Amino acid sequence: GAFSPLSGFMTEQEFSHVVDHMKLPNGAYWPLPVLLFSAAQIPLGEMVELVSSEGRVLAEMSVQSCFLVDKAHYADRVFKTTQLDHPGVKDLFDKPAYAVGGPIIRHFFSGGELTDVAFVREEIHRRGWKTVAAFHTRNPPHRSHEHLQRVALEICEGLIISPVMTGLKPGDISSSLIKQAYELFIDTYYPLDRVLFVYVDTYARFAGPREVVFQALIRKNY
């Protein structure tokens, strides 16, 4: 549910609409592609298993689209540059040539309370929060972060601190260190009944205004 209304990885039609119009074909606003890259073409109608690097089956997907990704057009429209010194562009061009799209039919994993959308929604309801602010970051806590978060707590009943846990740029701080720093910070300085720490297991795209709205939509889903 974090990427709602998406039900799986984007088809070619969905990809084209999002790149050129920042909308899905049904008119719903969605600013960034969400693709499953593949080194080879896969026949339509196939049911494929999505497997982790450790060999664990995570999900099954019905293949409805398999297409060659126009990476130059993607980069120009989304990142406004095709230069490989841009971390998002480099990551894109390092990916395989094809993308496979279709809905996730079933999954075999549980994100746990720190990532599970249903758990977070239930916890917000259980705590009786009517107004909630979400704070997105890709860094450990700074004093300026603390100031913004305390202002949010003056305005809203609850606060979700929600860092992206994977970076693309050399020198990015490790996700484990960000997690440890925020857990210590929250336990030490904030009222525990008014703050939730929810890390989002995705990565920074460095896609400017499009990514601002993309990250906001994910937090809104939580």
Backbone as a ProteinNet text record, in pm:
[ID]
protein_1_A
[PRIMARY]
GAFSPLSGFMTEQEFSHVVDHMKLPNGAYWPLPVLLFSAAQIPLGEMVELVSSEGRVLAEMSVQSCFLVDKAHYADRVFKTTQLDHPGVKDLFDKPAYAVGGPIIRHFFSGGELTDVAFVREEIHRRGWKTVAAFHTRNPPHRSHEHLQRVALEICEGLIISPVMTGLKPGDISSSLIKQAYELFIDTYYPLDRVLFVYVDTYARFAGPREVVFQALIRKNY
[TERTIARY]
78.3	0	81.7	212.8	295	291.5	282.2	281.2	140.3	38.5	-98.5	-117.8	-184.6	-273	-206.4	-73.6	-8.5	-35.2	-60.8	-81.4	35.8	136.3	254.2	349.6	437.7	533.1	466.9	511.3	443.6	455.8	345.3	345.4	402.3	422.7	477.7	384.6	253.3	158.4	164	168.2	176.7	307	415.6	547.1	547.7	495.6	495.7	411.9	294.9	208.7	276.8	342.1	405.9	524.6	607.2	724.1	682.2	580.5	543.8	439.8	352.8	240.7	231.8	316.8	313.1	176.6	112.5	-15.7	-20.4	-97.8	-127.3	-233.4	-250.8	-351.3	-492.4	-523.5	-657.9	-673	-567.6	-573.8	-520.1	-491.6	-437.5	-296.8	-269.9	-138.6	-33	75	188.8	313.8	413.6	521.9	642.5	667.1	790.4	761.1	838.4	823.3	863.5	795.1	831.1	844	967.5	993.9	1065.1	1039.5	1115.1	1199.8	1329.6	1417.5	1453.9	1476.9	1508.3	1612.9	1705.6	1810.4	1759.3	1642.8	1588.1	1437.9	1381	1237.3	1169.9	1051.5	974.2	838.1	791.5	663.9	547	453.4	334.6	249.1	185.1	102.2	175.5	307.3	386.3	361.4	366	366.1	509.9	570.4	711	725.4	828.4	861.4	964.5	944.8	1041.9	1123.6	1254.4	1341.8	1445.8	1469.8	1569.7	1710	1808.7	1948.4	1993.6	1919.8	1952.6	1881	1800.1	1731.7	1593	1538.5	1405.7	1299	1194.7	1084.7	1003.4	991.2	921.4	778.8	756	623.5	609.7	484.5	455	388.6	430.2	379.5	330.6	218.6	165.7	220.7	291	356	252.2	226.5	132.6	202.5	330.1	403.5	551.8	622.9	769.3	820.4	902	937.6	1079.5	1135.9	1268.6	1253.6	1327.7	1316.1	1398.1	1332.3	1402.7	1466.2	1587.8	1650.5	1685.2	1721.9	1757.1	1634.7	1518.6	1395.5	1354.4	1362	1332.3	1416.8	1547.7	1637.2	1608.8	1587	1563.7	1435.5	1329.2	1201.4	1199	1255.8	1244.4	1355.3	1479.6	1593.3	1637.9	1585.3	1622.4	1768.8	1830	1968.1	1992.6	2087.8	2131.4	2277	2331.6	2471.2	2487	2588.2	2607.1	2663.9	2705.4	2751.1	2633.5	2511.9	2392.2	2364.2	2353.8	2341.4	2216.8	2105.5	1984.7	1998.3	2061.4	2083.3	2178.4	2286.9	2383.1	2316.4	2234.7	2164.8	2073.2	2003.3	1914.3	1991	2101.7	2176.5	2254.7	2273.7	2336.8	2238.8	2110	2007.3	2002.4	1944.4	1926.5	1837.2	1827.2	1762.9	1610.6	1553.5	1409.4	1343.4	1213.4	1132.5	1011.8	974	861.9	754.2	631.3	523.4	406.3	335.4	216.7	187.7	70.9	32.2	100.7	123.7	168.7	45.9	49.6	-65.3	-70.3	44.9	53	197.1	213.6	348.7	368.3	494.8	531.5	621.7	600.1	684.5	598.5	651.1	587.7	692.1	656.6	754	785.1	697.8	717.4	662.5	656.3	585	649	778.8	844.6	820.6	772.2	750.7	608.5	530.2	399.8	295.3	234	136.5	15.8	-35.1	-153.3	-125.5	-6.2	28	29.5	90.5	101.9	-36.4	-122.1	-257.7	-334.5	-321.3	-389.8	-335.8	-204.5	-143.8	-189.3	-199.7	-250.7	-394	-475.6	-614.1	-618.2	-532	-529.9	-491.6	-401.5	-357.3	-455.5	-553.3	-654.4	-607.8	-501.3	-451.8	-547.6	-590.3	-674.1	-591.5	-481.2	-391.9	-250.1	-186	-53.8	37.5	158.5	261.2	363.6	413.9	520.3	645.2	758.4	885.8	973.7	1001.9	1085.1	1229.1	1323.3	1464.5	1545.4	1669.5	1762.8	1891.8	1881.2	1998	1966.1	2069.4	2045.2	1996.8	1946.2	1885.7	1984.9	1940.5	2013.2	1933.1	1994.1	1920.6	1806	1828.4	1721	1604.9	1635.7	1529.8	1448.2	1519.3	1450.8	1356.6	1402.3	1317.7	1188.8	1201	1083.1	989.1	1046.8	964.3	889.3	954.2	886.8	775.7	799.1	692.2	573.9	602	495.1	415.8	484.5	416.9	332	365.1	280.1	150.2	153.7	38.1	-46.3	19.4	-48.6	-44	-133.7	-140.2	-31.7	10.2	112.3	214.8	332.7	442.3	499.1	511.5	581.2	714.3	823.4	956.7	992.9	1015.2	1015	1131.1	1249.1	1363.3	1362.4	1415	1449.2	1581.3	1588.9	1700.4	1812.1	1801.8	1905.2	1947.4	2075.7	2126.3	2190.3	2214.5	2280.7	2416.9	2436.1	2558.8	2672.7	2795.1	2909.6	2916.6	2944.7	2955.4	2825.5	2714.3	2588.1	2602.4	2542.5	2548.5	2465.9	2512.4	2445.5	2307.8	2217.5	2080.5	2077.7	2166.1	2167.3	2204.7	2297.1	2337.7	2226.1	2157.6	2043.6	1936.5	1908.2	1806.8	1845.9	1969.6	2016.3	2009.8	2052.1	2054.3	1913.1	1817.6	1681.5	1613.3	1638.8	1579.7	1628.4	1757.9	1813.3	1755.3	1745.6	1694	1548.8	1465.7	1323.8	1307	1379.5	1367.6	1413.1	1505.8	1565	1491.4	1442.6	1398.5	1249.9	1177.3	1039.2	938.9	814.9	709.9	676	701.9	692.7	551.5	450.2	313	267.8	355.8	317.7	406.8	499.7	593.8	603.7	601.7	628.8	748.7	836.9	949.9	916.5	903.9	860.9	960.3	1049.9	1143.2	1082.8	1110.7	1057.4	1169.4	1149.1	1254.4	1258	1284.2	1306.2	1432.9	1456.4	1582.9	1559.9	1655.3	1647.8	1675.2	1587.4	1606.3	1679.3	1678.9	1737.3	1669.3	1535.5	1456.3	1384.8	1437.1	1384.4	1239.2	1161.1	1021.5	936.5	965.1	888.7	905.4	1027.6	1049.3	988.5	984.8	920	776.5	703.6	563.9	555.1	645.1	649.9	664.2	760.6	781.5	661	598.9	482.5	365	345	236.8	256.3	381.2	409.5	375.7	419.5	389.8	239.7	170.3	25	-41.4	10.4	-44.5	-27.3	83.6	103.7	7.3
-122.1	0	127.4	118.8	239.6	316.7	243.4	307.8	313.3	301.1	310.5	441.8	440.5	336.8	231.3	223.4	119	-17.7	-117	-254.4	-343.6	-285.4	-362.2	-271.2	-330.9	-252.4	-201.4	-85.9	-15.9	-87	-85.6	-129.5	-18.8	-48.8	52.1	172.2	148.3	259.1	346.3	282.9	358.7	436.9	372.4	436.9	561.9	549.4	662.3	778.1	747.2	852.1	926.2	851.1	912.6	998.9	948.5	1024.9	1154.9	1149.2	1265.8	1356.4	1299	1378.3	1379.9	1302.5	1290.5	1240.6	1158.7	1098.2	954.8	870.3	736.9	748.1	645	651.4	680.9	643.2	670.7	813.4	894.6	1033.8	1062.1	958	976.9	1036.2	1134.3	1198.7	1103.3	1085.5	1003.6	1053.5	1102.9	1178.1	1098.3	976.5	904	760.9	708.8	568.5	474.5	361	252.7	127.6	91.1	-11.8	-132.2	-248.8	-370	-399.4	-376.8	-393.6	-540.4	-575.3	-713.9	-713.2	-808.1	-817.4	-880.2	-945.6	-1012.9	-990.8	-1011.1	-1003.4	-1125	-1103.3	-1210.3	-1215.3	-1334.7	-1345.1	-1292.5	-1225.8	-1175.6	-1292.4	-1274.6	-1379.1	-1471.9	-1461.8	-1544.9	-1502.9	-1600.2	-1571.6	-1588.3	-1482.1	-1487.4	-1468.7	-1529.4	-1512.3	-1401.4	-1314.9	-1212	-1262	-1271.9	-1339.4	-1241.1	-1245.4	-1157.6	-1204.1	-1119.5	-1155	-1275.9	-1302.5	-1420.3	-1546.4	-1534.4	-1650.6	-1675.5	-1581.8	-1599.8	-1544.4	-1623.3	-1578.4	-1473.7	-1354.9	-1244.7	-1228.8	-1254.9	-1228.5	-1297.9	-1302.2	-1349.7	-1236	-1220.9	-1112.3	-1166.3	-1114	-1148.7	-1049.7	-1100.8	-1014.4	-967	-838.4	-778.1	-689.9	-659.5	-571.7	-599.8	-598.5	-607.8	-517	-420.9	-319.2	-269	-216.9	-155	-13.7	19.2	150.1	253.8	362.5	474	557.7	522.1	582.8	729.9	765.7	905.5	994.7	949.5	1027.6	1033.1	918.8	911	1014.3	1010.8	1100	1246.2	1277.3	1416.3	1471.2	1390	1436.4	1440.3	1337.8	1324.3	1399.9	1385.5	1446.8	1579	1609.3	1731.7	1732.9	1614.9	1601.9	1456.2	1434.7	1299	1277.8	1368.7	1359.5	1250.1	1165.1	1051.1	1089.6	1215.8	1255.3	1283.3	1281.1	1289.2	1149.5	1132	997	921.5	993.5	927.7	880.9	962.4	925.6	807	811.3	699.8	570.1	575.9	456.7	402.4	491.6	450.1	380.6	440.7	383.7	258.5	235.1	111.3	-6.7	23.4	-80.8	-156.5	-280.4	-353.5	-279.2	-331.3	-258.5	-263.7	-375.9	-395.8	-369	-346.1	-336.5	-428.8	-492.2	-585	-527.1	-518.7	-458.3	-552	-530.6	-609.7	-608.5	-656.5	-652.9	-761.6	-732	-832.7	-915.1	-1044.1	-1130.9	-1170.7	-1204.7	-1232.5	-1214.9	-1188.9	-1171.1	-1260.6	-1285.6	-1379.2	-1312.6	-1186.2	-1115.4	-1025.5	-994.1	-895.7	-791.3	-665.4	-559.6	-538.1	-586.8	-558.2	-421.2	-390	-270.6	-141.3	-141.4	-17.5	17.6	-78.3	-50.9	-81	-151.9	-201.1	-90.3	-62.8	45.2	18.6	-105.8	-138.7	-120.5	-160.7	-145.2	1.9	86.2	228.5	293.1	260.7	316.2	274.5	145.9	97.2	166.1	188.4	252.3	397.5	467.4	604.9	606.3	511.5	502.3	468.6	374.7	333.4	449.5	533.2	647.2	764.9	756.2	861	988.2	979.3	1098.2	1137.3	1261.5	1312.3	1390.6	1448.7	1522.9	1468.6	1437.7	1375.9	1445	1477.3	1528.4	1418.7	1411.6	1317	1394.4	1354.5	1420.9	1327.7	1367.9	1288.4	1339.2	1245.7	1283.2	1167.4	1194.1	1087.9	1101.8	1165.1	1189.8	1157.9	1142.1	1133.6	1269.2	1275.8	1400.3	1515.8	1632.8	1759.1	1850.2	1955.8	2051	2116.6	2146.2	2206.2	2108.8	1979.4	1877.2	1880.1	1885.2	1887.4	2007.3	2123.4	2242.9	2221.9	2170.7	2148.3	2045.3	1941.4	1836.3	1889	1972.5	2028.4	2125.9	2200.6	2286.4	2201	2088.7	1998.4	1945.6	1914.8	1862.8	1970.4	2098.1	2205.2	2217	2175.9	2192.6	2065.2	1948.8	1820.4	1734.2	1636.3	1546.4	1439.3	1402.8	1298.8	1334.2	1273.7	1295.9	1162.3	1143.2	1027.2	1075.2	1024.1	1053.1	938.6	972.5	868.9	887	838.5	853.2	748.2	787.8	692	628.5	496.7	427.7	384.6	416.7	374.8	492.3	518.6	629.9	583.4	678.2	648.6	716.7	821.7	899.7	842.1	846.6	803.8	887	819.4	888.8	897.7	848.6	849.2	767.8	817.1	748.9	620.9	516	386.3	391.4	308.2	304.5	261.6	170	123.1	235.5	322.6	434.6	538.3	566	658.4	605.3	476.7	414.8	425.1	391.9	398.8	541.4	637.9	777.7	826.9	794.6	842.9	772.8	644.1	573.7	633.1	662.6	725.2	865.5	940.2	1077.7	1079.6	990.2	986.6	942.3	838.6	786.7	889	976.1	1069.2	1202.7	1253.2	1392.3	1413.7	1310.6	1333.1	1257.2	1306.4	1229.2	1105.2	986.4	863.7	835.3	885.1	857.8	945.3	1035.2	1125.4	1113	1018.4	1004.9	858.3	834.8	702.8	713.7	615.3	608.5	505	549.5	462.1	477.6	380.2	394.2	332.9	398.3	355.6	288.7	161.6	82.6	108.1	232.1	269.2	353.9	425.3	497.3	635.8	723.9	859.1	856.8	920.5	928.3	1055.1	1159	1289	1347.5	1341.7	1383.4	1516	1600.6	1735.5	1740.7	1834.4	1851.6	1726.1	1647.1	1523.1	1432.3	1423.8	1335.4	1391.3	1523.5	1583.2	1533	1538.4	1495.4	1342.6	1270.2	1123.5	1080	1139.4	1103.6	1146	1260	1305.2	1209.6	1158.6	1063.7	933.8	888.2	767	789.5	903.7	931.1	946.7	1006.2	1020.9	883	787	651.2	588.2	616.7	565.3	631.6
0	0	0	18.2	23.8	-108.1	-221	-352.4	-412.2	-330.3	-378.8	-455.6	-575.1	-628.4	-715.9	-719.7	-799.3	-737.7	-823.8	-777.3	-813.9	-877.5	-917.6	-992.1	-1071.6	-1149.5	-1276.7	-1324.9	-1433.2	-1566.9	-1642.3	-1780.7	-1868.5	-1996.5	-2087.9	-2098.6	-2104	-2113.2	-1988.6	-1871.2	-1746.6	-1739.4	-1777.6	-1776.2	-1864.7	-1986.5	-2079.8	-2027.6	-1972.5	-1918.3	-1804.3	-1715.9	-1599.6	-1641.5	-1731.8	-1776.3	-1844	-1930.8	-2011.5	-1946.6	-1862	-1809.8	-1656.5	-1588.6	-1442.4	-1393.5	-1474.7	-1438.9	-1489.4	-1419.9	-1470.2	-1579.2	-1663	-1769.6	-1720.2	-1594.5	-1540.4	-1489	-1502.2	-1461.1	-1322.5	-1244.6	-1109.8	-1118.5	-1033.7	-1035.5	-981.1	-1055.6	-1010.4	-1081.6	-1007.6	-1072	-1120.1	-1067.5	-1101.3	-1144.8	-1241.5	-1280.4	-1166.8	-1160	-1069.1	-1155.6	-1187.2	-1287.3	-1227.5	-1287.4	-1258.5	-1382	-1371.7	-1487	-1507.3	-1633.8	-1670.5	-1780.8	-1773.9	-1875.5	-2004.8	-1999.2	-2117.2	-2123.9	-2242.8	-2258.8	-2193.8	-2139.8	-2077.2	-2145.7	-2187.3	-2259.8	-2176.6	-2243.4	-2176.5	-2128.6	-2015.2	-1957.8	-1863.4	-1860.6	-1769.4	-1624.5	-1534.9	-1392	-1343.8	-1292.6	-1254.7	-1103.6	-1049.4	-908.6	-894.8	-797.3	-764	-645.9	-663.8	-568.3	-515.8	-385.3	-324.5	-360.8	-331.6	-359.9	-278.6	-167	-85.2	-134.1	-241.1	-296.5	-240.4	-161.1	-101.4	-195	-219.9	-304.3	-228.1	-286.6	-220.9	-270.3	-401.1	-456.9	-591.5	-640	-774.2	-851.9	-978.1	-1061	-1193.6	-1240.5	-1372	-1474	-1575.4	-1674	-1775.4	-1777.3	-1871.8	-1974.1	-1949.9	-2040.4	-2026.2	-2139.2	-2137.4	-2248.8	-2213	-2311.2	-2290.6	-2400.1	-2397	-2343.3	-2240.4	-2175.9	-2252.3	-2294.1	-2356.9	-2244.6	-2208.2	-2091.2	-2113.6	-2235.2	-2262.1	-2244.1	-2296.3	-2281	-2134.1	-2066.5	-1923.2	-1847.4	-1868.3	-1793.8	-1825	-1952.4	-1991.7	-1929.4	-1928.3	-1875.5	-1722.9	-1659.6	-1514.2	-1441.3	-1486.9	-1418.3	-1480.8	-1600.8	-1673.2	-1715.5	-1721.4	-1767.8	-1805.6	-1895.2	-1928.5	-1887.3	-1808.6	-1766.1	-1661.5	-1679.7	-1590.8	-1455.3	-1437.4	-1304.8	-1210.9	-1263.6	-1179.7	-1124.8	-991.7	-935.4	-982.4	-1002.1	-1050.4	-1193.5	-1277.1	-1416.9	-1426.3	-1348.9	-1351	-1308.1	-1202.3	-1156	-1265.4	-1336.2	-1444.3	-1555.2	-1599.4	-1711.7	-1672.1	-1543.4	-1497	-1495.8	-1506.8	-1502.5	-1635.9	-1637.1	-1763.1	-1861.5	-1982.6	-2091.7	-2088.2	-2040.6	-2046.7	-1911.3	-1916.3	-1794.9	-1810.2	-1700.6	-1698	-1607.1	-1658.1	-1581.5	-1560.7	-1450.9	-1420.8	-1272.4	-1233.3	-1092	-1009.5	-882.7	-786.8	-747.2	-777	-749.3	-602.2	-547.4	-403.5	-358.7	-228.1	-175.5	-54	-23.5	82.6	185.4	209.6	305.2	390.8	507.4	595.1	628.4	610.1	633	780.3	868.7	1009.7	1044.2	1172.1	1215.1	1166.3	1138.8	1097.2	951	871.4	729.5	684.9	763.6	720.1	724.8	610.2	600.2	690.3	687	767.1	916	960.1	1102.1	1141.2	1057.6	1090.1	1094.6	998.6	998.1	1124.1	1160.6	1281.2	1406.8	1410.3	1526.8	1538.7	1426.5	1428.4	1482.5	1437	1484.4	1633.1	1674.8	1814.8	1906	1860.6	1940.9	1935.2	1846.9	1838.6	1771.2	1691.9	1623.5	1511.1	1509	1400.3	1298.2	1342.9	1253.3	1271.1	1159.6	1163.9	1062.2	1103.9	1013.2	988.8	865.6	832.3	793.1	848.1	820.6	739.3	615.2	525.3	530.3	534.7	532.7	476.3	438.9	401.4	481.6	598	682.5	828.7	911.4	1055.9	1107.4	1231.6	1280.7	1291.2	1245.2	1259.8	1351.9	1400.7	1485.2	1408.3	1279.8	1199.6	1183.8	1173.1	1168.4	1297.9	1409.1	1538	1547.4	1500.4	1506.4	1426.5	1304	1220.2	1282.7	1340.9	1401.6	1524.1	1602.7	1720.9	1679.7	1573.1	1521	1476.5	1408.9	1365.6	1485	1595.3	1714.9	1782.5	1759.6	1812.3	1734.1	1607	1518.4	1512.1	1511.5	1490.7	1616.6	1620.9	1736.1	1732.5	1611.9	1599.4	1493.6	1506.5	1412.6	1369	1238.4	1182.8	1127	1180.9	1128.3	1034.5	906.5	803.3	706.4	741.3	649.9	538.5	424.5	319.3	358.6	350.6	413.9	319.3	190.4	96.8	10.7	3	-76.3	-204.8	-295.1	-421.3	-431.8	-354.8	-370.9	-286.1	-337.6	-255.9	-127.4	-18	109.2	186.2	130.6	203.9	332.8	438	567	561.5	625.9	618.6	682.9	632.3	683.6	829.9	869	1007.7	1103.6	1062	1147.4	1157.6	1046.6	1050.2	1144.4	1134.9	1220	1367.9	1399.5	1539	1592.8	1510.1	1553.9	1584.1	1497	1518.3	1635.1	1652.9	1766.8	1898.7	1907.3	2027.3	2046.9	1938.7	1942.2	1991.8	1934.9	1972.4	2117.5	2156.1	2293.4	2397.3	2359	2454.7	2462.3	2348.3	2342.2	2314.3	2270.4	2228.6	2314.9	2325.6	2393.4	2310.4	2363.5	2285.4	2236.2	2308.5	2267.6	2150.5	2105.8	1997.1	1873.7	1874.9	1763.4	1721	1590.9	1533.5	1439.4	1446.6	1354.1	1246.9	1122.3	1012.2	897.7	882.3	770.8	645.3	533.4	404.1	325.8	292.4	229.5	78.5	43.2	-95.9	-98.8	-206.6	-218.1	-276.4	-254.7	-309	-458.7	-536.5	-682.1	-725.1	-641.4	-675.1	-799.5	-798.3	-914.4	-892	-803.5	-788.5	-744.3	-801.8	-758.8	-775.3	-879.4	-896.4	-773.8	-723.8	-609.5	-481.9	-468	-351	-339.9	-451.6	-451.1	-437.1	-501	-490	-344.4	-273.6	-132.7	-47.3	-80.7	-5.1	-23.4	-144.2	-169.6	-90.4	-82.9	-4.6	141.2	198.4	340.1	361.1	266.1	276.4	282.8	206.2	210.3	348.4	415.2	549.8	647
[MASK]
++++++++++++++++++++++++++++++++++++++++++++++++++++++++++++++++++++++++++++++++++++++++++++++++++++++++++++++++++++++++++++++++++++++++++++++++++++++++++++++++++++++++++++++++++++++++++++++++++++++++++++++++++++++++++++++

